[in-house]
Structure formats: structure tokens, C-alpha cells
Amino acid sequence: MPLKVRIRRSRILIAVATAVAVALILALTVTTYDHTSPRAARGKASGSVAGNVDCRKAKCVALTFDGGPSLTTPKLLDILKQEDLHATFFVQGKGHIEKYPEILRRISREGHEIGNHTWYHEVLTDIDADDARQELTRTQSAIEKITGTRPILMRPPEGRTNRDVAKICRDLGLAQVLWSVTAKDYETTDSALITKRVLDQTHRDGIILLHDLHKGTVPAVPGIIKALKQRGYTIVTVSQLLAPAKPQPGMVYRP
């Protein structure tokens, strides 16, 4: 092979290797954070599980709702009460907690798990650290004032997080919860389609994301519950899905 060709090829290989190295460095700097799956978290934990559901043995899936409380939430609570089920509600401040405190009290009173979904639903990776911290602390305080309990779980808007967000969550005692199932119920009012999307994506140890404030969602819930039960699933909260592991502040949990 001619010398010039060998030199040119070497330069190309060096350039490619450099580009890959830079990309990896940027990825590690910008996007990496500590994360684990519910199954992995359980596998590292020991001890007994409180209550009558042990997801180490049962075929579990967590049911979660974002963006409430809203005027449609009471109907959802009626459904869950009738089915003797509990869900995790990641509630939002502006226009929700502040507007419907009695509904939030009912969520808490009926034994559902409450998580933090920020105050204004700002994407936390797009704002500075002080504003991101305020998005969470304001919501924490409001939830605690209304229910008497301070959340230990949060869900970042759009699921977007990074090292800085993780540090803030660690400081505030909040574990981050993502999802494996989304019906994209914010883009459709078709309850049958919402049901199909959930069932098509659901697997053991999954986390289902729905929004109780959208028109087609709550009507879809009875059918979703019925079908999941027929498929052998036990429907639980996020903390039940993780048990006997305890949610770790700052950690991202994603199936």
C-alpha cells in the first residue's frame, strides 16, 4: 500500500477515534446519572415486605398517574376504590394542588402514594439549578401542608433528568421514577386506543404512565385493570414494586 494512502487512512482512523472519544466524554458529562430497575433494586435488598404483595414472587406492574389532581380524579379514585387497588399519583402544583386540595387529601386518605411532579411542570434540565430546586421544594411543601406527608418520589417532566437534577433530588430526599409504558393519552381521547397501547407495552415489573386529567384516560382505566388482572398481573404502587428495597434519593428508577 502506498505511503500516502497509509498516512491518509491513519489520519481518518485517528479522527474517527477522537470523535468517538469526545462524544463519550460529552455523554458522561451531560447525561449520565445513577439508575437501576425495580427488579435490580429488589435483587440487592433483603428483608421482608410489608403488606400482602411481594413483587419478588408476584407478577407486578405499577400504575401511575401524572399531572393531577383534577376534576376527573374523583372518578378515578372511585374506580380504584371499587377494585381495591392503590396507585401512585405524581401531582403538580400550579392549577392542581393549589386548586384542588380536597382531592389531594382524598388521594392521601384512601392510601394512594403521592409523588412530586414539580410546580409549573418545567423541564428541569432546561432551567438553572436554583429554579429546578424551587420547582420541587415548593411542591414538596404544598403536599406536606395538605396531607401531612412529604413525598419521597418524584417524576421529572418529560422524563428528562441529568446529574444536576439528580443532585437536587438527592438533597431533597427524592427518588426519580421514570416509566416503561406510555399510552400518550395527551394526544388522543380514544379510550380503546389508550387501553390497547397500555396492554401492548406492559411487561412484568413495568411502570405504567397515564394522565388522569385527559378526557379519554379515566374511562379507559376499568378495561385496563380488568385486562391486566386477566393476564395475571398484580397492580401496585411504585414503592410496592421496589420493596423490600427502599427508594434511594437521587436514584433514577426505570424498568
PDB file of C-alpha atoms in Angstrom:
ATOM      1  CA  MET A   1       0.000   0.000   0.000  1.00  0.00           C
ATOM      2  CA  PRO A   2       1.429   3.405  -0.971  1.00  0.00           C
ATOM      3  CA  LEU A   3       2.751   5.512   1.893  1.00  0.00           C
ATOM      4  CA  LYS A   4       0.337   8.411   1.159  1.00  0.00           C
ATOM      5  CA  VAL A   5      -2.654   6.068   1.341  1.00  0.00           C
ATOM      6  CA  ARG A   6      -1.454   4.613   4.641  1.00  0.00           C
ATOM      7  CA  ILE A   7      -0.966   8.095   6.094  1.00  0.00           C
ATOM      8  CA  ARG A   8      -4.403   9.243   4.912  1.00  0.00           C
ATOM      9  CA  ARG A   9      -6.049   6.131   6.338  1.00  0.00           C
ATOM     10  CA  SER A  10      -4.260   6.627   9.671  1.00  0.00           C
ATOM     11  CA  ARG A  11      -5.435  10.209   9.831  1.00  0.00           C
ATOM     12  CA  ILE A  12      -9.037   9.129   9.160  1.00  0.00           C
ATOM     13  CA  LEU A  13      -8.848   6.469  11.871  1.00  0.00           C
ATOM     14  CA  ILE A  14      -7.398   8.971  14.346  1.00  0.00           C
ATOM     15  CA  ALA A  15     -10.116  11.486  13.503  1.00  0.00           C
ATOM     16  CA  VAL A  16     -12.855   8.885  13.977  1.00  0.00           C
ATOM     17  CA  ALA A  17     -11.380   7.686  17.270  1.00  0.00           C
ATOM     18  CA  THR A  18     -11.126  11.266  18.509  1.00  0.00           C
ATOM     19  CA  ALA A  19     -14.742  11.999  17.590  1.00  0.00           C
ATOM     20  CA  VAL A  20     -15.931   8.891  19.385  1.00  0.00           C
ATOM     21  CA  ALA A  21     -13.891   9.758  22.479  1.00  0.00           C
ATOM     22  CA  VAL A  22     -15.280  13.311  22.546  1.00  0.00           C
ATOM     23  CA  ALA A  23     -18.854  12.008  22.176  1.00  0.00           C
ATOM     24  CA  LEU A  24     -18.351   9.593  25.057  1.00  0.00           C
ATOM     25  CA  ILE A  25     -16.881  12.313  27.255  1.00  0.00           C
ATOM     26  CA  LEU A  26     -19.801  14.616  26.482  1.00  0.00           C
ATOM     27  CA  ALA A  27     -22.291  11.858  27.192  1.00  0.00           C
ATOM     28  CA  LEU A  28     -20.693  11.063  30.513  1.00  0.00           C
ATOM     29  CA  THR A  29     -20.518  14.726  31.442  1.00  0.00           C
ATOM     30  CA  VAL A  30     -24.029  15.728  30.428  1.00  0.00           C
ATOM     31  CA  THR A  31     -26.400  12.806  30.604  1.00  0.00           C
ATOM     32  CA  THR A  32     -25.198  10.085  32.954  1.00  0.00           C
ATOM     33  CA  TYR A  33     -26.786   9.540  36.341  1.00  0.00           C
ATOM     34  CA  ASP A  34     -27.261   6.660  38.742  1.00  0.00           C
ATOM     35  CA  HIS A  35     -30.115   4.442  37.643  1.00  0.00           C
ATOM     36  CA  THR A  36     -31.475   0.980  38.268  1.00  0.00           C
ATOM     37  CA  SER A  37     -34.535  -1.120  37.540  1.00  0.00           C
ATOM     38  CA  PRO A  38     -37.162  -2.188  40.076  1.00  0.00           C
ATOM     39  CA  ARG A  39     -36.086  -5.818  39.669  1.00  0.00           C
ATOM     40  CA  ALA A  40     -32.410  -4.990  40.205  1.00  0.00           C
ATOM     41  CA  ALA A  41     -33.232  -2.876  43.260  1.00  0.00           C
ATOM     42  CA  ARG A  42     -35.227  -5.728  44.774  1.00  0.00           C
ATOM     43  CA  GLY A  43     -32.464  -8.184  43.995  1.00  0.00           C
ATOM     44  CA  LYS A  44     -29.955  -6.219  46.054  1.00  0.00           C
ATOM     45  CA  ALA A  45     -32.312  -5.777  49.007  1.00  0.00           C
ATOM     46  CA  SER A  46     -33.032  -8.145  51.846  1.00  0.00           C
ATOM     47  CA  GLY A  47     -35.726  -8.448  54.454  1.00  0.00           C
ATOM     48  CA  SER A  48     -39.466  -8.884  54.451  1.00  0.00           C
ATOM     49  CA  VAL A  49     -42.113  -6.943  52.570  1.00  0.00           C
ATOM     50  CA  ALA A  50     -44.821  -5.049  54.412  1.00  0.00           C
ATOM     51  CA  GLY A  51     -48.344  -5.874  53.281  1.00  0.00           C
ATOM     52  CA  ASN A  52     -49.648  -8.826  51.318  1.00  0.00           C
ATOM     53  CA  VAL A  53     -47.890  -8.242  47.973  1.00  0.00           C
ATOM     54  CA  ASP A  54     -44.321  -9.394  47.365  1.00  0.00           C
ATOM     55  CA  CYS A  55     -43.226  -8.490  43.834  1.00  0.00           C
ATOM     56  CA  ARG A  56     -40.314 -10.887  44.113  1.00  0.00           C
ATOM     57  CA  LYS A  57     -42.956 -13.595  43.760  1.00  0.00           C
ATOM     58  CA  ALA A  58     -45.961 -11.873  42.174  1.00  0.00           C
ATOM     59  CA  LYS A  59     -46.150 -10.663  38.574  1.00  0.00           C
ATOM     60  CA  CYS A  60     -46.351  -6.958  39.399  1.00  0.00           C
ATOM     61  CA  VAL A  61     -46.855  -3.762  37.451  1.00  0.00           C
ATOM     62  CA  ALA A  62     -47.036  -0.252  38.916  1.00  0.00           C
ATOM     63  CA  LEU A  63     -49.880   2.054  37.934  1.00  0.00           C
ATOM     64  CA  THR A  64     -49.042   5.762  37.998  1.00  0.00           C
ATOM     65  CA  PHE A  65     -50.859   8.973  37.103  1.00  0.00           C
ATOM     66  CA  ASP A  66     -49.272  12.350  36.331  1.00  0.00           C
ATOM     67  CA  GLY A  67     -50.459  15.928  36.290  1.00  0.00           C
ATOM     68  CA  GLY A  68     -53.353  15.951  38.747  1.00  0.00           C
ATOM     69  CA  PRO A  69     -55.262  16.355  40.838  1.00  0.00           C
ATOM     70  CA  SER A  70     -58.031  17.494  38.537  1.00  0.00           C
ATOM     71  CA  LEU A  71     -61.828  17.338  38.248  1.00  0.00           C
ATOM     72  CA  THR A  72     -61.573  13.865  36.706  1.00  0.00           C
ATOM     73  CA  THR A  73     -59.548  12.456  39.612  1.00  0.00           C
ATOM     74  CA  PRO A  74     -62.507  11.667  41.929  1.00  0.00           C
ATOM     75  CA  LYS A  75     -63.987   9.324  39.320  1.00  0.00           C
ATOM     76  CA  LEU A  76     -60.623   7.581  39.041  1.00  0.00           C
ATOM     77  CA  LEU A  77     -60.470   7.260  42.822  1.00  0.00           C
ATOM     78  CA  ASP A  78     -63.934   5.705  42.790  1.00  0.00           C
ATOM     79  CA  ILE A  79     -62.729   3.102  40.274  1.00  0.00           C
ATOM     80  CA  LEU A  80     -59.593   2.282  42.252  1.00  0.00           C
ATOM     81  CA  LYS A  81     -61.591   2.011  45.487  1.00  0.00           C
ATOM     82  CA  GLN A  82     -64.080  -0.347  43.869  1.00  0.00           C
ATOM     83  CA  GLU A  83     -61.208  -2.504  42.592  1.00  0.00           C
ATOM     84  CA  ASP A  84     -59.399  -2.321  45.958  1.00  0.00           C
ATOM     85  CA  LEU A  85     -56.261  -1.013  44.262  1.00  0.00           C
ATOM     86  CA  HIS A  86     -53.724   1.679  45.040  1.00  0.00           C
ATOM     87  CA  ALA A  87     -51.763   3.759  42.549  1.00  0.00           C
ATOM     88  CA  THR A  88     -49.008   6.349  42.634  1.00  0.00           C
ATOM     89  CA  PHE A  89     -50.038   9.922  41.832  1.00  0.00           C
ATOM     90  CA  PHE A  90     -47.315  12.344  40.727  1.00  0.00           C
ATOM     91  CA  VAL A  91     -49.082  15.613  41.400  1.00  0.00           C
ATOM     92  CA  GLN A  92     -48.434  19.072  40.034  1.00  0.00           C
ATOM     93  CA  GLY A  93     -48.594  22.389  41.875  1.00  0.00           C
ATOM     94  CA  LYS A  94     -49.896  25.222  39.741  1.00  0.00           C
ATOM     95  CA  GLY A  95     -53.528  24.711  38.758  1.00  0.00           C
ATOM     96  CA  HIS A  96     -53.733  21.358  40.520  1.00  0.00           C
ATOM     97  CA  ILE A  97     -52.563  21.051  44.125  1.00  0.00           C
ATOM     98  CA  GLU A  98     -53.372  24.696  44.773  1.00  0.00           C
ATOM     99  CA  LYS A  99     -56.766  24.426  43.065  1.00  0.00           C
ATOM    100  CA  TYR A 100     -57.959  21.043  44.358  1.00  0.00           C
ATOM    101  CA  PRO A 101     -56.508  20.499  47.851  1.00  0.00           C
ATOM    102  CA  GLU A 102     -59.524  18.437  48.938  1.00  0.00           C
ATOM    103  CA  ILE A 103     -58.958  15.974  46.108  1.00  0.00           C
ATOM    104  CA  LEU A 104     -55.318  15.642  47.139  1.00  0.00           C
ATOM    105  CA  ARG A 105     -56.441  14.973  50.698  1.00  0.00           C
ATOM    106  CA  ARG A 106     -58.731  12.237  49.418  1.00  0.00           C
ATOM    107  CA  ILE A 107     -55.867  10.661  47.419  1.00  0.00           C
ATOM    108  CA  SER A 108     -53.837  10.527  50.610  1.00  0.00           C
ATOM    109  CA  ARG A 109     -56.710   9.459  52.840  1.00  0.00           C
ATOM    110  CA  GLU A 110     -57.534   6.489  50.618  1.00  0.00           C
ATOM    111  CA  GLY A 111     -53.992   5.147  50.833  1.00  0.00           C
ATOM    112  CA  HIS A 112     -52.546   6.057  47.458  1.00  0.00           C
ATOM    113  CA  GLU A 113     -48.910   7.011  47.072  1.00  0.00           C
ATOM    114  CA  ILE A 114     -48.187  10.660  46.282  1.00  0.00           C
ATOM    115  CA  GLY A 115     -45.126  11.861  44.386  1.00  0.00           C
ATOM    116  CA  ASN A 116     -43.817  15.245  43.259  1.00  0.00           C
ATOM    117  CA  HIS A 117     -44.283  16.328  39.619  1.00  0.00           C
ATOM    118  CA  THR A 118     -42.985  19.921  40.090  1.00  0.00           C
ATOM    119  CA  TRP A 119     -44.907  23.173  40.436  1.00  0.00           C
ATOM    120  CA  TYR A 120     -45.072  24.603  36.906  1.00  0.00           C
ATOM    121  CA  HIS A 121     -44.138  21.414  35.027  1.00  0.00           C
ATOM    122  CA  GLU A 122     -40.871  22.979  33.910  1.00  0.00           C
ATOM    123  CA  VAL A 123     -38.381  20.677  32.192  1.00  0.00           C
ATOM    124  CA  LEU A 124     -35.753  20.581  34.918  1.00  0.00           C
ATOM    125  CA  THR A 125     -32.808  20.105  32.576  1.00  0.00           C
ATOM    126  CA  ASP A 126     -33.719  23.332  30.743  1.00  0.00           C
ATOM    127  CA  ILE A 127     -33.660  25.682  33.740  1.00  0.00           C
ATOM    128  CA  ASP A 128     -30.953  26.658  36.192  1.00  0.00           C
ATOM    129  CA  ALA A 129     -30.349  24.699  39.386  1.00  0.00           C
ATOM    130  CA  ASP A 130     -31.969  27.230  41.727  1.00  0.00           C
ATOM    131  CA  ASP A 131     -35.169  27.281  39.676  1.00  0.00           C
ATOM    132  CA  ALA A 132     -35.209  23.489  39.436  1.00  0.00           C
ATOM    133  CA  ARG A 133     -34.835  23.219  43.185  1.00  0.00           C
ATOM    134  CA  GLN A 134     -37.691  25.680  43.663  1.00  0.00           C
ATOM    135  CA  GLU A 135     -39.923  23.650  41.317  1.00  0.00           C
ATOM    136  CA  LEU A 136     -39.534  20.704  43.664  1.00  0.00           C
ATOM    137  CA  THR A 137     -39.345  22.342  47.096  1.00  0.00           C
ATOM    138  CA  ARG A 138     -42.491  24.405  46.540  1.00  0.00           C
ATOM    139  CA  THR A 139     -44.404  21.287  45.569  1.00  0.00           C
ATOM    140  CA  GLN A 140     -42.975  19.305  48.481  1.00  0.00           C
ATOM    141  CA  SER A 141     -44.115  21.947  50.947  1.00  0.00           C
ATOM    142  CA  ALA A 142     -47.595  22.197  49.445  1.00  0.00           C
ATOM    143  CA  ILE A 143     -48.122  18.431  49.535  1.00  0.00           C
ATOM    144  CA  GLU A 144     -46.886  18.194  53.107  1.00  0.00           C
ATOM    145  CA  LYS A 145     -49.108  21.068  54.229  1.00  0.00           C
ATOM    146  CA  ILE A 146     -52.210  19.435  52.745  1.00  0.00           C
ATOM    147  CA  THR A 147     -51.558  15.746  53.517  1.00  0.00           C
ATOM    148  CA  GLY A 148     -49.122  15.845  56.424  1.00  0.00           C
ATOM    149  CA  THR A 149     -46.649  13.698  54.493  1.00  0.00           C
ATOM    150  CA  ARG A 150     -43.607  14.735  52.480  1.00  0.00           C
ATOM    151  CA  PRO A 151     -43.090  12.741  49.244  1.00  0.00           C
ATOM    152  CA  ILE A 152     -40.044  10.547  48.703  1.00  0.00           C
ATOM    153  CA  LEU A 153     -40.687  10.071  44.967  1.00  0.00           C
ATOM    154  CA  MET A 154     -40.699  12.475  42.037  1.00  0.00           C
ATOM    155  CA  ARG A 155     -41.194  12.241  38.307  1.00  0.00           C
ATOM    156  CA  PRO A 156     -39.260  14.705  36.132  1.00  0.00           C
ATOM    157  CA  PRO A 157     -41.414  16.373  33.451  1.00  0.00           C
ATOM    158  CA  GLU A 158     -40.932  14.628  30.101  1.00  0.00           C
ATOM    159  CA  GLY A 159     -38.708  12.148  31.951  1.00  0.00           C
ATOM    160  CA  ARG A 160     -35.733  14.426  31.431  1.00  0.00           C
ATOM    161  CA  THR A 161     -33.047  14.373  34.069  1.00  0.00           C
ATOM    162  CA  ASN A 162     -29.285  14.653  34.462  1.00  0.00           C
ATOM    163  CA  ARG A 163     -26.589  14.773  37.129  1.00  0.00           C
ATOM    164  CA  ASP A 164     -27.610  18.218  38.345  1.00  0.00           C
ATOM    165  CA  VAL A 165     -31.243  17.196  38.752  1.00  0.00           C
ATOM    166  CA  ALA A 166     -30.147  14.009  40.497  1.00  0.00           C
ATOM    167  CA  LYS A 167     -28.092  16.039  42.985  1.00  0.00           C
ATOM    168  CA  ILE A 168     -31.037  18.288  43.774  1.00  0.00           C
ATOM    169  CA  CYS A 169     -33.271  15.257  44.259  1.00  0.00           C
ATOM    170  CA  ARG A 170     -30.671  13.647  46.489  1.00  0.00           C
ATOM    171  CA  ASP A 171     -30.552  16.792  48.629  1.00  0.00           C
ATOM    172  CA  LEU A 172     -34.353  16.838  48.897  1.00  0.00           C
ATOM    173  CA  GLY A 173     -34.734  13.125  49.649  1.00  0.00           C
ATOM    174  CA  LEU A 174     -36.471  12.334  46.360  1.00  0.00           C
ATOM    175  CA  ALA A 175     -36.015   9.254  44.188  1.00  0.00           C
ATOM    176  CA  GLN A 176     -36.745   9.730  40.476  1.00  0.00           C
ATOM    177  CA  VAL A 177     -39.288   7.470  38.790  1.00  0.00           C
ATOM    178  CA  LEU A 178     -39.487   7.036  35.018  1.00  0.00           C
ATOM    179  CA  TRP A 179     -41.712   4.569  33.151  1.00  0.00           C
ATOM    180  CA  SER A 180     -41.838   1.748  30.615  1.00  0.00           C
ATOM    181  CA  VAL A 181     -45.415   2.114  29.379  1.00  0.00           C
ATOM    182  CA  THR A 182     -46.985   5.252  27.951  1.00  0.00           C
ATOM    183  CA  ALA A 183     -50.347   5.480  26.221  1.00  0.00           C
ATOM    184  CA  LYS A 184     -49.622   9.032  25.025  1.00  0.00           C
ATOM    185  CA  ASP A 185     -53.086   9.828  26.340  1.00  0.00           C
ATOM    186  CA  TYR A 186     -52.346  13.531  25.962  1.00  0.00           C
ATOM    187  CA  GLU A 187     -52.742  13.182  22.193  1.00  0.00           C
ATOM    188  CA  THR A 188     -55.966  11.163  21.975  1.00  0.00           C
ATOM    189  CA  THR A 189     -59.423  10.919  23.552  1.00  0.00           C
ATOM    190  CA  ASP A 190     -59.892   7.369  22.259  1.00  0.00           C
ATOM    191  CA  SER A 191     -60.171   5.211  25.392  1.00  0.00           C
ATOM    192  CA  ALA A 192     -59.952   1.989  23.387  1.00  0.00           C
ATOM    193  CA  LEU A 193     -56.672   3.141  21.836  1.00  0.00           C
ATOM    194  CA  ILE A 194     -55.318   4.136  25.245  1.00  0.00           C
ATOM    195  CA  THR A 195     -56.186   0.677  26.562  1.00  0.00           C
ATOM    196  CA  LYS A 196     -54.540  -1.052  23.599  1.00  0.00           C
ATOM    197  CA  ARG A 197     -51.349   0.971  23.929  1.00  0.00           C
ATOM    198  CA  VAL A 198     -51.044   0.118  27.617  1.00  0.00           C
ATOM    199  CA  LEU A 199     -51.657  -3.587  27.122  1.00  0.00           C
ATOM    200  CA  ASP A 200     -49.299  -3.818  24.149  1.00  0.00           C
ATOM    201  CA  GLN A 201     -46.406  -2.413  26.179  1.00  0.00           C
ATOM    202  CA  THR A 202     -46.931  -3.896  29.630  1.00  0.00           C
ATOM    203  CA  HIS A 203     -44.489  -6.473  30.979  1.00  0.00           C
ATOM    204  CA  ARG A 204     -43.637  -7.707  34.448  1.00  0.00           C
ATOM    205  CA  ASP A 205     -42.023  -5.056  36.678  1.00  0.00           C
ATOM    206  CA  GLY A 206     -43.178  -2.293  34.340  1.00  0.00           C
ATOM    207  CA  ILE A 207     -44.340   1.179  35.308  1.00  0.00           C
ATOM    208  CA  ILE A 208     -47.436   2.469  33.511  1.00  0.00           C
ATOM    209  CA  LEU A 209     -47.723   6.211  32.899  1.00  0.00           C
ATOM    210  CA  LEU A 210     -51.184   7.749  32.461  1.00  0.00           C
ATOM    211  CA  HIS A 211     -52.640  11.234  32.979  1.00  0.00           C
ATOM    212  CA  ASP A 212     -55.942  11.346  34.831  1.00  0.00           C
ATOM    213  CA  LEU A 213     -56.676  14.891  33.623  1.00  0.00           C
ATOM    214  CA  HIS A 214     -57.127  13.892  29.967  1.00  0.00           C
ATOM    215  CA  LYS A 215     -60.617  13.116  28.696  1.00  0.00           C
ATOM    216  CA  GLY A 216     -60.062   9.583  27.410  1.00  0.00           C
ATOM    217  CA  THR A 217     -57.942   8.235  30.248  1.00  0.00           C
ATOM    218  CA  VAL A 218     -60.216   7.607  33.222  1.00  0.00           C
ATOM    219  CA  PRO A 219     -62.837   5.813  31.066  1.00  0.00           C
ATOM    220  CA  ALA A 220     -60.032   3.501  29.898  1.00  0.00           C
ATOM    221  CA  VAL A 221     -58.925   2.522  33.395  1.00  0.00           C
ATOM    222  CA  PRO A 222     -61.568  -0.157  34.181  1.00  0.00           C
ATOM    223  CA  GLY A 223     -60.742  -2.030  30.980  1.00  0.00           C
ATOM    224  CA  ILE A 224     -57.011  -1.726  31.609  1.00  0.00           C
ATOM    225  CA  ILE A 225     -57.381  -3.097  35.127  1.00  0.00           C
ATOM    226  CA  LYS A 226     -59.603  -5.968  34.001  1.00  0.00           C
ATOM    227  CA  ALA A 227     -57.242  -6.994  31.199  1.00  0.00           C
ATOM    228  CA  LEU A 228     -54.149  -6.786  33.388  1.00  0.00           C
ATOM    229  CA  LYS A 229     -55.766  -8.975  36.030  1.00  0.00           C
ATOM    230  CA  GLN A 230     -56.775 -11.497  33.363  1.00  0.00           C
ATOM    231  CA  ARG A 231     -53.127 -11.636  32.291  1.00  0.00           C
ATOM    232  CA  GLY A 232     -52.043 -12.429  35.825  1.00  0.00           C
ATOM    233  CA  TYR A 233     -50.714  -9.019  36.874  1.00  0.00           C
ATOM    234  CA  THR A 234     -50.839  -7.647  40.388  1.00  0.00           C
ATOM    235  CA  ILE A 235     -51.271  -3.861  40.245  1.00  0.00           C
ATOM    236  CA  VAL A 236     -49.175  -1.977  42.812  1.00  0.00           C
ATOM    237  CA  THR A 237     -47.674   1.369  43.716  1.00  0.00           C
ATOM    238  CA  VAL A 238     -44.091   2.259  42.838  1.00  0.00           C
ATOM    239  CA  SER A 239     -42.868   1.662  46.396  1.00  0.00           C
ATOM    240  CA  GLN A 240     -44.561  -1.742  46.446  1.00  0.00           C
ATOM    241  CA  LEU A 241     -42.872  -2.597  43.163  1.00  0.00           C
ATOM    242  CA  LEU A 242     -39.456  -1.794  44.669  1.00  0.00           C
ATOM    243  CA  ALA A 243     -39.967  -3.489  48.051  1.00  0.00           C
ATOM    244  CA  PRO A 244     -38.146  -4.681  50.057  1.00  0.00           C
ATOM    245  CA  ALA A 245     -35.780  -2.089  48.563  1.00  0.00           C
ATOM    246  CA  LYS A 246     -36.347   1.480  49.716  1.00  0.00           C
ATOM    247  CA  PRO A 247     -36.332   4.331  47.174  1.00  0.00           C
ATOM    248  CA  GLN A 248     -32.919   5.969  47.258  1.00  0.00           C
ATOM    249  CA  PRO A 249     -32.777   9.786  46.947  1.00  0.00           C
ATOM    250  CA  GLY A 250     -31.372  10.906  43.608  1.00  0.00           C
ATOM    251  CA  MET A 251     -31.542   7.439  42.064  1.00  0.00           C
ATOM    252  CA  VAL A 252     -33.446   7.040  38.791  1.00  0.00           C
ATOM    253  CA  TYR A 253     -35.734   4.011  38.697  1.00  0.00           C
ATOM    254  CA  ARG A 254     -36.654   2.839  35.212  1.00  0.00           C
ATOM    255  CA  PRO A 255     -37.757  -0.640  34.100  1.00  0.00           C
TER     256      PRO A 255
END
